[in-house]
């Protein structure tokens, strides 16, 4: 089985490390306390074995195996099933990587199921093991600590996205042709990030509504309210990113249209110049063409001034057309 860590805690202290689920169940029955089992991408058969030991609901088990779930919190009798979407910012690729964490919590157990390479759960376990006074509060302490860890890890993601948006603003005015694609890619990441964080306020409200019913300790209540404050700030920042990217996309379209209009205007000016010089050259060609038709009955052919007259006519026509085009600003 893909068990990352399996331990039984009594009074907040790691009491035993069973080798399998049967031993875990026996240790709980003999010494009490809380079991915390960490799984990594378990198969359907492995999750069924866990479900049989701890009485997990079949629908929640199915979700944990198939993954690709939205963040949610569902209660099945005395058990809670929580889905979280951890995220981390990859500086090398300048992208956001999303994971998936499923948490089953009952009266005396916690089962965490990871579907991504992340050290978040291990860090939470280490931190709680260093705080027996907090860990002795049971499964609620683990769930709240995991929520806090996931939300805290959103801070570097927010900072990375903010830096990417600043770089896009610089690209917009530098004429970089790849900026449109980057805006679309970043907007897609922001949307995915929003999908990960927007369900959190409702999930936290559900937990708060159970404070009195399930006798949640005061310290844990304060911790959850602190997580709630962090979530509100993250959501506010993420929503502002969506607006900034929409404005950037609109500005990029405007700047692109302006550049195209400027290029079109420059092309029109070039066409005017070419057409003007073509017309100027056409006038003497027209006169020369007439005098080159070799007809015998043309008066100018036997006139001594005909040749200079033709030259003057060609020069005058060209000069006249040049003046007209120059006045219009075509040349």
C-alpha angles and dihedrals in degrees: 000000000000095000111158096183133356120185141153117218124202118190090349095305127110101253105171142002106212118203095221142009094265090059090046091055092046092049091052092050092049103039105016119215126111133305120216115191122183118201131185118209096326122196123242091259092051093049090048089056090052091046092053092052097048103026097246118179115258094231092053091047090051090052091049092054099043094042119184090109128152118241108278146144120221130177122214108185104297095345128089125210114198128183119197131179110216116196137193133188116236108212095193095056096026089228137121119243118204126204134184129234125186119195125193114192127183137160094289108008146060123198117188120193118194125196098181140049103267135138094206097103092047091051091050091051091050092048093049093046086057088053107053089165089063098036092053088070086078135222093345089062091054094047093049091046091052090050090050092049094049092048093046089052089058090070095076088046091055091048092049094049090047091053091049091053091051089053090050091055089056091048093051094066096038093067093242107170093205095062094092092058092047091051091054093047092048091047089054091053091049090051091051089048091051090051088055096050107030095075092052099084092056091046091052090048089055090053092047092051088059096053096099098034095053097033097240112193118255093240091055090049090055091048092052093049088052089053089050091056091051091049092053091052093048092049092049091052094045092050090051089053090057091054093046092052092048090052090046091052091050091048091048090054091050094048091047091051090049092051090049091049091050091049091048091049090050090051090050090053091052091049090051092052094048092046092048094052091044090055092047091052091044093063097063090039089056093051092044090049092056093049090046096059091093096224113163098210099062113119093215093058093071095037117103092217095048096098096050088042091056092048092049090047092052093047092045093050091049093047092048093051091045090054092049094049092044091054090051090050095241093127 
